[in-house]
Short mmCIF file of C-alpha atoms and ligand atoms in Angstrom, two decimals:
data_model
loop_
_atom_site.label_atom_id
_atom_site.label_comp_id
_atom_site.label_asym_id
_atom_site.label_seq_id
_atom_site.Cartn_x
_atom_site.Cartn_y
_atom_site.Cartn_z
CA MET A 197 113.25 119.95 91.44
CA GLU A 198 113.10 122.09 87.61
CA LEU A 199 115.27 123.09 85.20
CA CYS A 200 116.05 124.87 81.53
CA SER A 201 118.48 125.23 78.89
CA ILE A 202 121.71 126.82 80.52
CA ASN A 203 124.99 127.16 78.14
CA GLY A 204 128.46 128.03 79.48
CA LEU A 205 129.72 125.50 82.63
CA LYS A 206 133.08 127.20 82.96
CA GLY A 207 134.95 125.74 86.16
CA THR A 208 137.11 122.96 88.36
CA ILE A 209 134.90 120.73 90.60
CA THR A 210 135.67 117.99 92.91
CA VAL A 211 132.76 115.12 93.88
CA PRO A 212 132.26 113.10 95.92
CA GLY A 213 133.44 110.17 97.22
CA ASP A 214 133.19 107.13 95.41
CA LYS A 215 130.88 105.83 96.74
CA SER A 216 131.87 101.51 96.19
CA ILE A 217 134.54 102.06 97.89
CA SER A 218 133.57 104.06 100.91
CA HIS A 219 130.49 100.70 101.83
CA ARG A 220 133.46 98.93 102.28
CA SER A 221 135.40 100.68 103.91
CA ILE A 222 133.62 100.74 106.47
CA MET A 223 133.15 96.73 106.22
CA PHE A 224 136.89 95.90 106.03
CA GLY A 225 136.90 99.03 108.22
CA SER A 226 134.17 97.46 110.57
CA ILE A 227 136.25 93.26 110.43
CA ALA A 228 139.91 94.45 110.66
CA LYS A 229 141.64 94.95 113.45
CA GLY A 230 142.37 98.29 115.46
CA ILE A 231 141.42 101.78 114.06
CA THR A 232 140.80 102.75 109.76
CA GLU A 233 140.46 105.40 108.69
CA VAL A 234 138.43 107.08 105.65
CA GLU A 235 139.57 110.69 103.87
CA ASN A 236 137.19 111.96 101.39
CA PHE A 237 133.98 109.65 102.73
CA LEU A 238 131.16 109.88 100.63
CA LYS A 239 128.38 110.57 102.70
CA GLY A 240 125.05 109.42 100.54
CA ALA A 241 122.01 107.75 101.64
CA ASP A 242 122.97 104.87 100.75
CA CYS A 243 127.12 104.65 103.41
CA ARG A 244 125.04 106.00 105.46
CA ALA A 245 122.99 103.05 105.90
CA THR A 246 126.01 101.03 105.73
CA ILE A 247 127.88 103.16 109.28
CA GLN A 248 124.36 101.37 110.96
CA CYS A 249 124.47 98.84 110.87
CA PHE A 250 127.93 97.97 111.25
CA ARG A 251 127.02 100.51 114.24
CA THR A 252 123.40 98.27 115.09
CA LEU A 253 126.90 95.37 114.76
CA GLY A 254 128.63 96.71 117.91
CA ILE A 255 130.83 99.15 116.07
CA GLU A 256 132.01 102.30 117.03
CA ILE A 257 132.11 104.95 113.69
CA GLU A 258 133.34 108.58 114.34
CA GLU A 259 132.20 110.94 111.91
CA SER A 260 133.40 113.90 111.28
CA LYS A 261 133.99 116.69 108.66
CA SER A 262 136.76 115.30 107.12
CA SER A 263 137.39 111.66 107.85
CA VAL A 264 135.34 108.57 109.51
CA LEU A 265 137.10 106.66 111.67
CA ILE A 266 136.30 102.73 112.45
CA HIS A 267 136.96 101.17 115.39
CA GLY A 268 137.40 97.63 113.81
CA LYS A 269 137.38 95.12 116.02
CA GLY A 270 138.56 92.16 114.59
CA LEU A 271 137.19 89.11 112.05
CA HIS A 272 135.60 88.20 115.06
CA GLY A 273 134.28 91.10 116.53
CA LEU A 274 130.93 92.08 115.41
CA MET A 275 128.66 91.50 118.14
CA PRO A 276 124.66 90.58 117.88
CA PRO A 277 122.22 92.28 116.53
CA THR A 278 119.58 94.11 119.08
CA HIS A 279 116.64 94.40 116.25
CA ILE A 280 116.68 95.14 112.06
CA LEU A 281 119.55 95.71 110.35
CA ASP A 282 117.71 98.25 107.57
CA VAL A 283 119.59 98.49 104.51
CA GLY A 284 117.64 101.50 102.81
CA ASN A 285 118.35 101.40 98.89
CA SER A 286 121.54 99.83 99.16
CA GLY A 287 122.24 96.67 96.88
CA THR A 288 125.84 97.13 97.44
CA THR A 289 124.86 96.89 101.36
CA THR A 290 122.53 93.74 101.53
CA ARG A 291 125.24 91.65 99.19
CA LEU A 292 128.44 92.45 100.84
CA LEU A 293 127.06 92.26 104.23
CA SER A 294 124.47 89.03 103.64
CA GLY A 295 128.27 87.62 103.00
CA ILE A 296 129.61 89.19 105.44
CA LEU A 297 126.60 87.60 107.49
CA ALA A 298 126.53 84.05 106.67
CA GLY A 299 130.00 83.49 109.03
CA GLN A 300 128.88 85.38 111.90
CA PRO A 301 128.06 83.18 115.36
CA PHE A 302 124.58 85.22 115.26
CA ASP A 303 121.77 85.29 114.27
CA SER A 304 120.56 88.28 112.02
CA LYS A 305 117.59 90.12 109.45
CA LEU A 306 117.89 92.77 107.12
CA SER A 307 115.69 94.96 105.06
CA GLY A 308 115.14 97.32 102.94
CA ASP A 309 112.85 100.28 101.16
CA ALA A 310 110.65 98.54 98.83
CA SER A 311 112.65 98.78 96.01
CA LEU A 312 115.57 97.02 97.75
CA ASN A 313 113.20 94.86 98.97
CA ALA A 314 112.51 93.70 95.39
CA ARG A 315 115.84 92.97 93.82
CA PRO A 316 116.76 89.88 93.63
CA MET A 317 118.70 87.80 95.93
CA LYS A 318 118.86 84.55 95.23
CA ARG A 319 122.23 85.69 93.15
CA ILE A 320 123.62 85.06 96.58
CA ILE A 321 120.75 83.22 98.49
CA GLU A 322 122.59 80.26 96.07
CA PRO A 323 126.40 80.45 96.41
CA LEU A 324 126.20 81.10 100.03
CA THR A 325 123.79 78.10 100.98
CA GLN A 326 126.41 76.01 98.77
CA MET A 327 128.66 77.19 101.14
CA GLY A 328 127.65 75.47 103.83
CA ALA A 329 125.69 79.27 105.13
CA ASN A 330 121.80 79.55 106.42
CA ILE A 331 120.26 82.27 104.27
CA SER A 332 116.16 82.81 103.51
CA SER A 333 114.12 84.91 102.28
CA ILE A 334 111.43 85.42 105.18
CA LEU A 335 108.62 85.77 102.26
CA ARG A 336 109.80 83.53 99.99
CA ASN A 337 110.38 85.57 97.55
CA ASP A 338 114.29 85.45 96.74
CA CYS A 339 113.58 88.61 97.71
CA ALA A 340 114.78 90.66 100.86
CA PRO A 341 114.40 90.97 104.11
CA LEU A 342 116.56 87.93 104.51
CA TYR A 343 117.06 85.81 107.40
CA ILE A 344 120.65 84.02 107.95
CA THR A 345 121.71 82.33 111.15
CA PRO A 346 125.01 80.63 111.84
CA GLY A 347 126.69 77.87 109.05
CA ASN A 348 130.25 76.01 109.18
CA LEU A 349 131.48 77.82 105.92
CA HIS A 350 133.76 75.83 103.30
CA GLY A 351 135.54 76.93 100.04
CA ILE A 352 134.32 77.03 96.28
CA HIS A 353 134.87 77.65 93.65
CA TYR A 354 131.74 79.51 91.45
CA ASN A 355 131.01 79.73 88.92
CA SER A 356 128.54 83.75 88.14
CA PRO A 357 125.90 83.64 85.84
CA VAL A 358 126.10 87.49 85.76
CA ALA A 359 129.33 89.60 86.25
CA SER A 360 128.81 91.47 89.46
CA ALA A 361 130.93 92.58 91.85
CA GLN A 362 128.24 92.83 94.31
CA VAL A 363 127.53 88.76 94.28
CA LYS A 364 131.51 88.35 93.65
CA SER A 365 132.37 90.36 96.21
CA CYS A 366 130.17 88.55 98.67
CA ILE A 367 131.38 85.41 97.91
CA LEU A 368 135.13 86.49 98.70
CA LEU A 369 133.39 87.98 101.97
CA ALA A 370 131.91 84.18 103.00
CA GLY A 371 135.06 82.81 101.94
CA LEU A 372 137.27 85.17 104.31
CA TYR A 373 135.52 82.45 107.27
CA ALA A 374 135.87 79.61 105.26
CA ASP A 375 137.69 76.61 105.76
CA SER A 376 139.38 76.40 102.94
CA GLU A 377 140.13 78.37 99.30
CA THR A 378 137.44 79.96 98.01
CA SER A 379 137.02 80.94 94.37
CA VAL A 380 134.75 83.20 92.04
CA THR A 381 133.91 83.32 88.58
CA GLU A 382 132.37 85.51 86.83
CA PRO A 383 131.56 86.30 82.53
CA SER A 384 133.92 89.83 82.34
CA LEU A 385 135.18 91.55 85.46
CA SER A 386 133.29 93.55 87.33
CA ARG A 387 134.69 96.03 89.78
CA ASN A 388 137.43 95.12 91.38
CA HIS A 389 137.49 97.56 94.59
CA THR A 390 136.82 94.07 97.32
CA GLU A 391 140.26 91.95 95.78
CA LEU A 392 142.27 95.65 95.50
CA MET A 393 141.28 97.02 99.15
CA LEU A 394 140.77 93.72 100.95
CA LYS A 395 144.84 92.65 99.40
CA GLU A 396 145.79 96.08 101.43
CA PHE A 397 144.10 95.12 104.86
CA GLY A 398 145.99 92.23 104.43
CA ALA A 399 143.62 89.61 102.72
CA ASP A 400 145.51 86.60 100.50
CA ILE A 401 143.58 87.27 97.51
CA ARG A 402 144.53 86.54 93.75
CA SER A 403 142.55 88.21 90.37
CA THR A 404 143.52 85.88 86.79
CA HIS A 405 141.99 86.94 83.70
CA ALA A 406 141.71 83.83 81.70
CA LEU A 407 143.25 84.70 78.17
CA SER A 408 141.29 83.53 75.47
CA SER A 409 138.29 84.95 76.82
CA THR A 410 136.29 87.69 79.18
CA GLN A 411 136.77 85.64 82.67
CA ALA A 412 137.82 86.40 85.18
CA THR A 413 138.60 84.92 88.86
CA ALA A 414 139.75 86.27 91.97
CA SER A 415 139.44 83.43 94.90
CA ILE A 416 140.73 84.37 98.66
CA LEU A 417 142.33 82.77 101.31
CA PRO A 418 140.43 82.46 104.74
CA CYS A 419 142.44 84.45 106.76
CA THR A 420 142.98 84.61 111.00
CA GLU A 421 143.01 88.98 110.94
CA LEU A 422 142.88 92.01 108.72
CA TYR A 423 144.63 95.15 108.84
CA GLY A 424 143.13 98.34 110.22
CA GLN A 425 143.83 99.99 107.31
CA HIS A 426 143.99 105.45 105.64
CA ILE A 427 141.70 104.83 103.45
CA LEU A 428 141.66 108.32 101.08
CA VAL A 429 138.51 107.53 98.62
CA PRO A 430 139.42 108.78 95.17
CA GLY A 431 135.90 111.29 93.38
CA ASP A 432 133.20 108.36 92.04
CA ILE A 433 134.02 107.91 88.21
CA SER A 434 129.52 107.47 88.31
CA SER A 435 129.19 111.01 90.34
CA ALA A 436 131.59 111.95 87.41
CA ALA A 437 129.66 111.19 84.64
CA TYR A 438 127.38 114.00 85.04
CA PHE A 439 128.87 116.57 84.87
CA ILE A 440 130.77 114.97 81.56
CA ALA A 441 127.97 114.53 79.85
CA ALA A 442 127.12 118.15 80.70
CA GLY A 443 130.87 119.54 79.26
CA LEU A 444 129.96 117.29 76.30
CA LEU A 445 126.69 118.67 75.90
CA VAL A 446 126.14 122.19 77.30
CA PRO A 447 126.84 124.88 74.59
CA ASP A 448 130.31 126.95 75.44
CA SER A 449 131.46 124.24 78.60
CA GLU A 450 134.51 123.81 79.67
CA ILE A 451 135.13 121.78 83.07
CA LEU A 452 137.86 120.20 84.84
CA ILE A 453 136.72 117.76 87.49
CA GLN A 454 139.85 116.93 89.96
CA ASN A 455 140.58 113.97 91.74
CA VAL A 456 138.05 110.96 89.87
CA GLY A 457 139.45 107.60 90.27
CA ILE A 458 139.47 105.77 86.64
CA ASN A 459 140.26 102.35 87.86
CA PRO A 460 139.74 100.54 84.60
CA THR A 461 136.40 98.09 85.59
CA ARG A 462 134.74 101.33 85.72
CA ALA A 463 135.88 104.03 83.33
CA GLY A 464 134.80 101.62 80.63
CA LEU A 465 132.02 105.70 79.89
CA LEU A 466 135.74 107.40 78.53
CA LYS A 467 136.21 104.75 75.74
CA VAL A 468 132.41 105.53 75.81
CA CYS A 469 132.98 108.98 75.10
CA GLU A 470 136.27 109.25 72.99
CA ASP A 471 134.07 106.28 70.21
CA MET A 472 130.77 109.32 70.81
CA GLY A 473 133.68 111.84 69.48
CA GLY A 474 134.00 113.20 72.41
CA ASP A 475 136.69 116.23 73.74
CA ILE A 476 137.77 114.45 77.08
CA THR A 477 141.80 114.66 78.56
CA LEU A 478 143.37 113.09 81.43
CA LEU A 479 145.46 114.84 83.57
CA ASN A 480 147.72 114.07 86.36
CA GLU A 481 147.18 110.51 85.81
CA ARG A 482 148.61 108.89 88.87
CA THR A 483 148.15 105.74 91.76
CA GLN A 484 147.24 106.48 94.94
CA ALA A 485 146.61 103.47 97.66
CA GLY A 486 146.03 101.20 94.33
CA GLU A 487 143.45 102.90 92.03
CA PRO A 488 144.94 105.02 89.61
CA ILE A 489 142.90 108.66 89.23
CA ALA A 490 143.51 111.10 87.09
CA ASP A 491 141.73 114.93 86.54
CA ILE A 492 138.71 114.33 84.29
CA LEU A 493 139.10 118.29 81.46
CA VAL A 494 135.84 118.31 78.87
CA ARG A 495 135.00 120.51 76.08
CA THR A 496 131.87 120.82 74.11
CA SER A 497 132.41 118.23 71.58
CA THR A 498 129.40 116.99 68.85
CA LEU A 499 128.62 113.57 69.71
CA HIS A 500 127.88 110.55 67.43
CA SER A 501 126.49 107.28 68.38
CA THR A 502 128.41 103.57 68.90
CA THR A 503 127.38 100.99 69.71
CA ILE A 504 127.93 99.26 73.29
CA GLU A 505 128.43 95.27 73.67
CA GLY A 506 130.14 92.95 76.05
CA ASP A 507 132.53 93.31 78.09
CA ILE A 508 132.57 96.90 78.64
CA ILE A 509 128.90 97.12 80.07
CA PRO A 510 130.19 96.29 83.94
CA ALA A 511 132.35 98.93 83.84
CA LEU A 512 129.75 101.53 82.62
CA ILE A 513 126.49 100.52 84.46
CA ASP A 514 125.31 102.84 86.48
CA GLU A 515 127.01 105.46 83.82
CA ILE A 516 124.19 103.87 81.10
CA PRO A 517 121.23 106.27 81.97
CA VAL A 518 123.11 108.78 81.24
CA ILE A 519 125.22 107.11 78.55
CA ALA A 520 121.79 107.37 76.97
CA VAL A 521 121.19 110.70 77.03
CA MET A 522 124.26 111.52 76.09
CA ALA A 523 122.37 108.93 73.34
CA ALA A 524 119.31 110.91 72.27
CA ALA A 525 122.22 114.30 71.52
CA ALA A 526 124.90 112.01 69.12
CA GLU A 527 123.57 112.05 65.51
CA GLY A 528 122.91 108.82 64.01
CA THR A 529 122.58 105.51 66.12
CA THR A 530 123.69 104.36 69.39
CA ILE A 531 122.76 100.29 70.46
CA ILE A 532 123.06 99.22 74.02
CA ARG A 533 123.28 95.16 74.65
CA ASP A 534 124.13 92.86 76.86
CA ALA A 535 122.78 95.20 80.53
CA ALA A 536 120.48 93.17 81.11
CA GLU A 537 121.46 93.76 84.79
CA LEU A 538 119.67 97.02 84.03
CA LYS A 539 116.24 95.61 84.74
CA VAL A 540 117.35 94.84 88.62
CA LYS A 541 119.14 98.38 89.25
CA GLU A 542 117.08 100.69 91.64
CA SER A 543 114.57 100.15 89.44
CA ASP A 544 114.53 98.58 86.08
CA ARG A 545 115.99 100.86 83.52
CA ILE A 546 115.67 101.00 80.12
CA GLU A 547 111.89 101.05 81.34
CA THR A 548 112.48 104.18 83.23
CA VAL A 549 115.40 105.76 80.71
CA THR A 550 113.29 105.22 77.64
CA ASP A 551 109.99 106.30 79.35
CA ASN A 552 111.58 109.29 79.65
CA LEU A 553 113.82 109.59 76.82
CA LEU A 554 109.75 109.47 75.20
CA SER A 555 108.94 112.10 77.21
CA MET A 556 111.41 114.38 75.78
CA GLY A 557 110.35 114.00 71.98
CA CYS A 558 113.63 111.51 71.97
CA ASN A 559 112.90 108.32 69.30
CA VAL A 560 114.28 105.32 71.38
CA THR A 561 113.15 101.30 71.63
CA ALA A 562 113.98 99.09 74.72
CA THR A 563 115.20 95.93 74.19
CA GLU A 564 115.23 93.26 76.38
CA ASP A 565 118.79 93.90 77.93
CA GLY A 566 119.41 97.35 76.22
CA MET A 567 117.73 99.41 74.10
CA ILE A 568 118.10 101.41 70.75
CA ILE A 569 118.53 105.12 70.66
CA ARG A 570 118.02 107.28 67.57
CA GLY A 571 120.10 110.46 67.73
CA GLY A 572 119.87 114.36 66.80
CA CYS A 573 116.22 114.70 67.54
CA PRO A 574 115.84 118.47 69.56
CA LEU A 575 114.75 116.82 72.62
CA LYS A 576 111.48 119.19 75.24
CA GLY A 577 111.25 119.82 78.46
CA ALA A 578 109.07 117.20 79.98
CA VAL A 579 107.30 115.94 83.77
CA ILE A 580 110.82 113.18 84.76
CA HIS A 581 109.70 110.48 86.69
CA THR A 582 112.79 108.99 88.35
CA LEU A 583 111.32 106.64 90.61
CA PHE A 584 112.98 106.76 93.26
CA ASP A 585 115.59 106.60 91.76
CA HIS A 586 118.91 108.77 92.19
CA ARG A 587 120.46 108.09 88.40
CA ILE A 588 117.37 108.42 86.86
CA ALA A 589 116.74 112.31 87.65
CA MET A 590 121.00 113.35 87.37
CA ALA A 591 120.91 111.66 84.06
CA PHE A 592 117.73 113.96 83.26
CA SER A 593 118.73 116.88 85.37
CA ILE A 594 121.65 116.41 82.40
CA ALA A 595 119.39 115.65 79.22
CA ALA A 596 116.32 119.33 80.52
CA LEU A 597 120.16 121.43 79.76
CA ILE A 598 120.15 120.87 76.49
CA ALA A 599 115.43 120.95 76.12
CA ASP A 600 113.62 122.93 75.07
CA GLY A 601 111.54 124.16 77.92
CA ASN A 602 111.34 123.38 81.74
CA THR A 603 111.74 120.03 83.19
CA LYS A 604 110.33 119.07 86.16
CA ILE A 605 112.85 115.78 87.84
CA LEU A 606 110.07 114.40 90.45
CA ASP A 607 111.04 113.11 93.86
CA SER A 608 114.77 114.28 93.17
CA LYS A 609 115.51 114.20 96.31
CA CYS A 610 116.80 110.45 95.75
CA ILE A 611 119.84 112.15 94.58
CA ASP A 612 120.47 112.02 98.72
CA ILE A 613 121.53 108.27 97.68
CA SER A 614 125.02 109.02 95.77
CA TYR A 615 125.73 112.42 95.56
CA PRO A 616 123.25 114.72 98.58
CA GLU A 617 125.64 118.05 96.90
CA PHE A 618 124.75 117.90 93.35
CA TYR A 619 122.40 121.15 92.41
CA ASP A 620 125.52 123.00 94.29
CA THR A 621 127.98 121.41 92.41
CA PHE A 622 126.35 122.41 89.90
CA GLU A 623 125.55 126.19 90.31
CA LYS A 624 129.90 126.42 91.29
CA LEU A 625 130.03 125.96 87.04
CA LEU A 626 126.81 128.71 85.96
C1 S3P B 261 127.80 98.01 93.07
C2 S3P B 261 128.32 97.35 91.59
C3 S3P B 261 127.67 97.25 90.72
C4 S3P B 261 126.34 98.84 90.81
C5 S3P B 261 126.44 98.79 92.43
C6 S3P B 261 127.44 99.76 93.23
C7 S3P B 261 129.39 97.49 94.55
O1 S3P B 261 125.84 96.23 91.05
O2 S3P B 261 125.84 99.18 89.94
O3 S3P B 261 126.23 100.16 91.88
O4 S3P B 261 129.59 99.17 94.63
O5 S3P B 261 129.68 96.04 94.40
P1 S3P B 261 126.75 95.17 90.62
O6 S3P B 261 127.70 94.62 90.28
O7 S3P B 261 125.87 94.13 90.63
O8 S3P B 261 126.31 94.70 89.21
#
């Protein structure tokens, strides 16, 4: 994709359904009894991988233009897979599905693409093994492909070294099949869609937040049955993020993004925009199936630098590439720290973000757990190496809109992972 600078993005848009909630709707719907109907499901490649895995596990899933119908077979209704489960590029599919498979009375193997098979799985192998699961890395490198055979699961309390919703959710899902309570404490609260949604499906699940620290604990009791639900998926704030950044950065813009999920465990970007002086207004705030949503009005703003660190990081981890682009255009030096998790995403995002910003003429330094971005230098067009990372492709498409000259985004097709209509939505604002 080739892009150049523009002026005046104007209009009202919606963004596709939330990726995290879409994945969970298929998974929980499949192990619930009865039909789960999902509206505004995200039809990106990652969520399609989840659908395919559950079809391979014997679940009938019907897709229409407006919704997805899952014919759930209950907690013990999955069938042994006839072939290896293909998780594609999706870390969420891999880690959450592993938690469910650990509780099944059959063998399974799962594997993904080159990026997925290089991501760390010890973070789930360790707690699942403590629970009595039989899960191993087939190549003995603590990565997928993974092999899971039946085990008798017992409840544990797990102190997770990372604030990761994927790790937390994996353990809680295995906890559905354990013999006693399972709980997970994480250093700061990561996205809590699993806790909110499993409760709606009928699980006995609780969350507590320590008063004296940022630690958060979620606990689940073994369950006899979950029940199918109707789910209306809110717009994904991680997809809205690109249009929020575009609205702030592109001169003479005003964009209204409707129906965006603003769950506080996901909405760190809004706080950062406010700290940077962004003109953002939340309209029509409401709650839909336990998830807060709003329409977000964004207008062109003069941004200044900020420091992003500590327990806000899990609430904006996927938005850091586009925040880095905003910081490059802002006056002053922005510091991002406590974000070492960026290194184990679809690419090493500390490296991919800083390398691409450097090639656009930004003065940026990579650090062990983040980056230092000295903003305010005009960006120039460049060739962007996405390393097939969808969020890098989208973040640098926004940088291209304010850069001098043409920018070429290599392998931009990877955007299909989470936002197949990304460039079409842009056209609506021209
Ligand atoms: C996700 C959790 C996050 C996020 C990912 C989706 C989820 O990963 O980066 O895109 O749906 O649970 P971690 O929880 O591992 O940080």
